[in-house]
Amino acid sequence: MLAFRYLAAALAPAFVAADVLSLSGLDWTLRNTNGSIVIPAKVPSQAHLDLLNAGIITEPLLGINGTGDFTQRWVVNENWTYTADLTPLTRNMSIDARALLVFYGIDTIANITVAGHLVAWVSNQFQQYVYDVTDFIVAPVNNDTNVTVALESAYYYGLNVTSRPDAEISPTGDFEYAGIRQYIRKTQSDFGWDWGPAFVPSGIFKPAYLVTLTPPRPHALQPDSDNAHEEPASHPLLASGRTVLIEETSLEISKVGQTTISTPNQTADWLVNVTLGVRSVVGSDFPTITVTTPELNLSSGPLPVAAIPVATNATTFLSAAFTIPDGVPERWFPHDLGTPKLYNFTVTLALTNSSESADASASFMTRSGFRTVQLVQTPYPADAAAGFGITPGDQWHFEVNGRAFYTLGTNIIPFDPFYARTTSEQVRWVLESAVKSGQNMLRVWGGGIYQPSDALTGGYDFYAACDELGIFAWSELIFSDALYPIDGWLLASVAPEVRQNVRRVNRHPSNAQWAGGNEIEGIVIGVNQSLANGTHYLDEFQTLFGEFLHDIVLEEESSVAYTDCSTTSGVLSLDPYEIRYDNKTAGFIYGNGERYNYDASQAFNYSTYPRSRFMNEFGFHSQPSFYSWEEVLTSPEDFSFNSTVVASRDHHPPAGSLAFPNPNAPQGQGQMTTAVELWLPTPNTTDSNQTFAQWCWSTQVFQSLNMVSEIAFYRRGAGEGENNLGALVWQLNDIWQGASWSAIEHSGRWKVLQYGMADILRPVVIYPFWTPDNATLEIVVTSDRWEPVQGSAALTWYDWSGNFIDSSTLPFTVPSLNNTVLLAIQELDNIIPTNHNAADVWLHLNLTAVVDNNRTVTHEQYFTPVSLATANLVDPQVSVTPGPNWTFTLSAKGGVAPFAWLDHPAGTVGFFADNTTGLPSNGFFLVPGIDRTVQFVSNPLLSTVSDPNPADFVVRSLWNNTHL
């Protein structure tokens, strides 16, 4: 290890002279098994998408197609073959060149052939593959010049594997294509989930390249002056020079002495570890890696690394490290706690066989940041727990740069059933929406896909955008809601999958941890307790998640924690790593938690909310908006809450088989129906389309009310015995147009919940906690700031006509990461204004506070003493006055409009912001005499309508549930 030095010394000249040729430019064809379908195709793509482009099928999400379970199942059952002539990329290859075929993702079971020669059989969607195909290209079979990827039906492959006499069948339930996904290293939700379809796609779904490497000629060993000052490549792949392919990279920044389980020393030097995986046509006895940070005017100097052999059929890994003093760089913080500062790093690999000059070199730029993030899982010290009133047990929270913070966020699922058509613009909009709503962490759900780092290799950008926007990503290995049988084949396939993805993600300061999978620990504990042979499954879980995956992750990184599962009871020990499982002391709190309660009568019963250190999942489902349904419904009769198509897209609870329509859908539909009927006016008008639209919207209003209540409760828990420091809502984005738990619809349209989170995730919030059992109202102010916060709260009573009744103002001080009870009153008669009926009045809560060096923040909430279903609402007579730049002033002329809501027209993507504060604002209580002006902030990259007509914006409120 060498300490840094300033950029006084000259660096070895770098070349960006790679022959990196995209396979996207080839003329591809797609063929089914018997040749009855032969159509043009693309790479990257998937069979459904090419069939759609060729007119063989309609949009998979359209109508009954969109169930993913019915009209297009024949596509799943087929074997599909992609073929292209490689000649355009190989015709100019020199005789001494080596040609490397690079696939960043194949979905999933496939034979790869080049020029008639079998290259490989692959079976893991999450691996990248590199093959030297030179010898095949120069000696084709029967003049075959093609590259061919012959994909086997993942469904039939799964049936074949599970039909083996030694196949272990999981004792747990499943979704649609049941019982096979555990044997296939493929996106688990491709086989169906309770919020999405089951298309089981296949294809070359990520970018692919042919990289040609040529040994230098004797006269070209010294770099020429024309190339001496070339800029470093923008990506390691593009830096793959004349002689070397940089196949993998890892850049990890941690503190000297830091491990995945230790508390980082915040004053220690920064340790920068760089690992390159290379294939080279030039050997090097004395290669070096040099890392520079131009903004800091720093260089590591040439760091010696292991010798590089001449090898294009295997990867050589090179590692180097150097230190930077703690005070030199600025630190990366999530956006709500500081600045997500990033630095450019230039990495130069010099292939040297003497001490005088480099025979060849490759240089690229990458971005990263300096931060520590720790998942604290150790027991609370007894004296500290007692002194602060904390319930005994283990801690479970994150710290950034040595300080505990409240984690606020949601869960991410795949952005589309077909990965290959996901764009960076779509993903960035979802991430920006998370930031706009105050979230600081997204959990990348373990049943989906390893999210990519960039578009060049991953098809779209995820982690780099998280780095830039300042939002943490909780990462997971792809295992979910099943018991995975252990065998040598699975372990041999999973090991490189995990290593490749952990190395790749290391450079991203947004990465917060690695979890082994999703929800499996609880499943295996239940199986162990309920089945006679349950210990067999527990032993397999321990082998895979408690040992195998744990060890691999810790071999590849040292800066973030590993946990065995998303929802976990925590650990008995971190060193050695021992999962707690069910070894608990009564009354203690361990690990983290989740809540799904579909009894809507209990939605606001706080005794049903877990008192957990951290809530990583909780949610309730809702329908998408009328606008989203218009994207996929094809007949007028479909526009009904329980129409065949609408109900068929409700996969909660899942069918557990290929039964169509989902026989269990009435349960999910019924849960949403009951929720609306209990808490909101039941939609019923003479206009069937309006009634359907109000039903869809009302399910979203209830979802938001429920989630806002839970978030407020968990945030309050930071100052309670549970010392809760995290709340991640299930879920942020949607995979299709159908019933789901999402806050953002498939098109990017914000649901009511997204605005509700933008409100309740503000730094300082006020909330009315009403407990019917003892008729107690507590008005609580909660802060997630690192310093005490002072402010005042105005409490104002109105009737539903908008008449002012009474008001009071209360000052408050909230300690760091804590709460203050402003008011606690028992008995409804003591709460509501004198001489008023509970159904006729409501309370407006409005807070103003000063945070973060004189920044003023506000927040408002509402308390209705009775359910809005029984409140005596008055016709609000809402009017909308358009202004310039898509501003709209909303006025109530007749009464209060609860959840006054603006919809933007079809074809537009954006959100509504308060015209004064710029903060997201929609779904508010509109009071006569207190107008609201909001502006529609459009996303021009996603909107197909660039200049919407203000007349096409629609206003609604709960009054419209029963009135036109």
CSV table of N, CA and C in Angstrom, one decimal, residues 445-498:
chain,number,residue,atom,x,y,z
A,445,TRP,N,-35.3,-4.7,-4.3
A,445,TRP,CA,-35.9,-5.9,-3.8
A,445,TRP,C,-35.2,-7.2,-4.4
A,446,GLY,N,-35.1,-8.2,-3.6
A,446,GLY,CA,-34.3,-9.4,-4.0
A,446,GLY,C,-35.0,-10.4,-4.8
A,447,GLY,N,-36.2,-10.1,-5.3
A,447,GLY,CA,-36.9,-11.0,-6.3
A,447,GLY,C,-36.8,-10.5,-7.7
A,448,GLY,N,-36.1,-9.4,-7.9
A,448,GLY,CA,-36.1,-8.8,-9.2
A,448,GLY,C,-34.7,-9.0,-9.9
A,449,ILE,N,-34.0,-7.9,-10.1
A,449,ILE,CA,-32.8,-7.9,-10.9
A,449,ILE,C,-31.7,-7.1,-10.1
A,450,TYR,N,-30.4,-7.5,-10.3
A,450,TYR,CA,-29.4,-6.6,-9.9
A,450,TYR,C,-29.4,-5.4,-10.7
A,451,GLN,N,-29.7,-4.2,-10.1
A,451,GLN,CA,-29.8,-3.0,-10.8
A,451,GLN,C,-28.4,-2.6,-11.4
A,452,PRO,N,-28.4,-2.1,-12.7
A,452,PRO,CA,-27.2,-1.8,-13.3
A,452,PRO,C,-26.5,-0.5,-12.9
A,453,SER,N,-25.3,-0.3,-13.3
A,453,SER,CA,-24.5,0.9,-13.0
A,453,SER,C,-24.6,1.9,-14.1
A,454,ASP,N,-24.7,1.5,-15.3
A,454,ASP,CA,-24.7,2.4,-16.4
A,454,ASP,C,-25.4,1.8,-17.6
A,455,ALA,N,-25.7,2.6,-18.6
A,455,ALA,CA,-26.4,2.2,-19.8
A,455,ALA,C,-25.5,1.4,-20.8
A,456,LEU,N,-24.2,1.7,-20.8
A,456,LEU,CA,-23.3,1.0,-21.8
A,456,LEU,C,-23.3,-0.5,-21.6
A,457,THR,N,-23.3,-0.9,-20.3
A,457,THR,CA,-23.2,-2.4,-20.1
A,457,THR,C,-24.5,-2.9,-19.5
A,458,GLY,N,-25.4,-2.0,-18.9
A,458,GLY,CA,-26.6,-2.5,-18.2
A,458,GLY,C,-27.8,-2.1,-18.9
A,459,GLY,N,-27.8,-1.4,-20.0
A,459,GLY,CA,-29.0,-1.0,-20.7
A,459,GLY,C,-29.6,0.3,-20.2
A,460,TYR,N,-29.5,0.6,-18.9
A,460,TYR,CA,-29.9,1.8,-18.3
A,460,TYR,C,-29.1,2.1,-17.1
A,461,ASP,N,-29.2,3.3,-16.5
A,461,ASP,CA,-28.4,3.7,-15.4
A,461,ASP,C,-29.3,3.7,-14.1
A,462,PHE,N,-28.8,3.1,-13.0
A,462,PHE,CA,-29.4,3.1,-11.8
A,462,PHE,C,-28.5,3.6,-10.7
A,463,TYR,N,-27.5,2.8,-10.3
A,463,TYR,CA,-26.6,3.2,-9.2
A,463,TYR,C,-25.9,4.5,-9.4
A,464,ALA,N,-25.4,4.8,-10.6
A,464,ALA,CA,-24.8,6.1,-10.8
A,464,ALA,C,-25.7,7.3,-10.6
A,465,ALA,N,-27.0,7.1,-10.9
A,465,ALA,CA,-28.0,8.1,-10.7
A,465,ALA,C,-28.3,8.2,-9.2
A,466,CYS,N,-28.3,7.1,-8.5
A,466,CYS,CA,-28.4,7.2,-7.0
A,466,CYS,C,-27.3,8.0,-6.4
A,467,ASP,N,-26.1,7.7,-6.9
A,467,ASP,CA,-24.9,8.4,-6.4
A,467,ASP,C,-25.1,9.9,-6.5
A,468,GLU,N,-25.5,10.3,-7.7
A,468,GLU,CA,-25.6,11.7,-8.1
A,468,GLU,C,-26.7,12.4,-7.3
A,469,LEU,N,-27.9,11.7,-7.2
A,469,LEU,CA,-29.0,12.3,-6.6
A,469,LEU,C,-29.0,12.3,-5.1
A,470,GLY,N,-28.1,11.5,-4.5
A,470,GLY,CA,-27.9,11.4,-3.1
A,470,GLY,C,-29.0,10.6,-2.4
A,471,ILE,N,-29.2,9.4,-2.9
A,471,ILE,CA,-30.2,8.5,-2.3
A,471,ILE,C,-29.5,7.1,-2.1
A,472,PHE,N,-29.6,6.6,-0.9
A,472,PHE,CA,-29.0,5.3,-0.6
A,472,PHE,C,-29.7,4.2,-1.4
A,473,ALA,N,-29.0,3.1,-1.7
A,473,ALA,CA,-29.6,1.9,-2.3
A,473,ALA,C,-29.3,0.7,-1.4
A,474,TRP,N,-30.2,0.1,-0.8
A,474,TRP,CA,-30.1,-1.1,-0.1
A,474,TRP,C,-30.1,-2.2,-1.1
A,475,SER,N,-29.0,-2.9,-1.3
A,475,SER,CA,-28.9,-3.9,-2.4
A,475,SER,C,-29.2,-5.3,-1.9
A,476,GLU,N,-29.7,-6.2,-2.7
A,476,GLU,CA,-30.0,-7.6,-2.3
A,476,GLU,C,-29.6,-8.5,-3.4
A,477,LEU,N,-29.1,-9.7,-3.0
A,477,LEU,CA,-28.9,-10.8,-3.9
A,477,LEU,C,-30.3,-11.4,-4.3
A,478,ILE,N,-30.3,-12.0,-5.5
A,478,ILE,CA,-31.6,-12.3,-6.1
A,478,ILE,C,-32.1,-13.7,-5.6
A,479,PHE,N,-32.7,-13.7,-4.5
A,479,PHE,CA,-33.3,-14.8,-3.9
A,479,PHE,C,-34.6,-14.3,-3.2
A,480,SER,N,-35.7,-14.9,-3.4
A,480,SER,CA,-36.9,-14.3,-2.8
A,480,SER,C,-38.0,-15.4,-2.5
A,481,ASP,N,-38.6,-15.3,-1.3
A,481,ASP,CA,-39.8,-16.0,-0.9
A,481,ASP,C,-39.9,-17.4,-1.4
A,482,ALA,N,-38.8,-18.2,-1.2
A,482,ALA,CA,-38.8,-19.6,-1.5
A,482,ALA,C,-37.6,-20.2,-0.8
A,483,LEU,N,-37.7,-21.5,-0.7
A,483,LEU,CA,-36.6,-22.3,-0.1
A,483,LEU,C,-35.7,-22.8,-1.2
A,484,TYR,N,-34.5,-22.5,-1.2
A,484,TYR,CA,-33.6,-22.9,-2.4
A,484,TYR,C,-32.8,-24.1,-2.1
A,485,PRO,N,-33.0,-25.1,-2.9
A,485,PRO,CA,-32.3,-26.4,-2.7
A,485,PRO,C,-30.8,-26.2,-3.0
A,486,ILE,N,-30.0,-26.8,-2.1
A,486,ILE,CA,-28.5,-26.6,-2.2
A,486,ILE,C,-27.9,-27.8,-3.0
A,487,ASP,N,-27.2,-27.5,-4.1
A,487,ASP,CA,-26.4,-28.5,-4.8
A,487,ASP,C,-25.2,-27.8,-5.4
A,488,GLY,N,-24.3,-28.6,-5.9
A,488,GLY,CA,-23.1,-28.1,-6.4
A,488,GLY,C,-23.3,-27.2,-7.6
A,489,TRP,N,-24.3,-27.5,-8.4
A,489,TRP,CA,-24.6,-26.7,-9.6
A,489,TRP,C,-25.0,-25.3,-9.2
A,490,LEU,N,-25.9,-25.2,-8.3
A,490,LEU,CA,-26.4,-23.9,-7.8
A,490,LEU,C,-25.3,-23.1,-7.3
A,491,LEU,N,-24.5,-23.6,-6.4
A,491,LEU,CA,-23.4,-22.9,-5.8
A,491,LEU,C,-22.4,-22.4,-6.8
A,492,ALA,N,-22.1,-23.3,-7.8
A,492,ALA,CA,-21.1,-23.0,-8.8
A,492,ALA,C,-21.6,-21.8,-9.7
A,493,SER,N,-22.9,-21.8,-9.9
A,493,SER,CA,-23.5,-20.7,-10.7
A,493,SER,C,-23.6,-19.4,-10.0
A,494,VAL,N,-24.0,-19.5,-8.7
A,494,VAL,CA,-24.2,-18.3,-7.9
A,494,VAL,C,-22.9,-17.6,-7.6
A,495,ALA,N,-21.8,-18.3,-7.4
A,495,ALA,CA,-20.6,-17.7,-6.9
A,495,ALA,C,-20.1,-16.6,-7.8
A,496,PRO,N,-19.9,-16.8,-9.2
A,496,PRO,CA,-19.5,-15.7,-10.0
A,496,PRO,C,-20.6,-14.7,-10.2
A,497,GLU,N,-21.8,-15.0,-10.1
A,497,GLU,CA,-22.9,-14.0,-10.2
A,497,GLU,C,-22.7,-13.0,-9.1
A,498,VAL,N,-22.6,-13.5,-7.9
A,498,VAL,CA,-22.5,-12.6,-6.7
A,498,VAL,C,-21.2,-11.8,-6.8
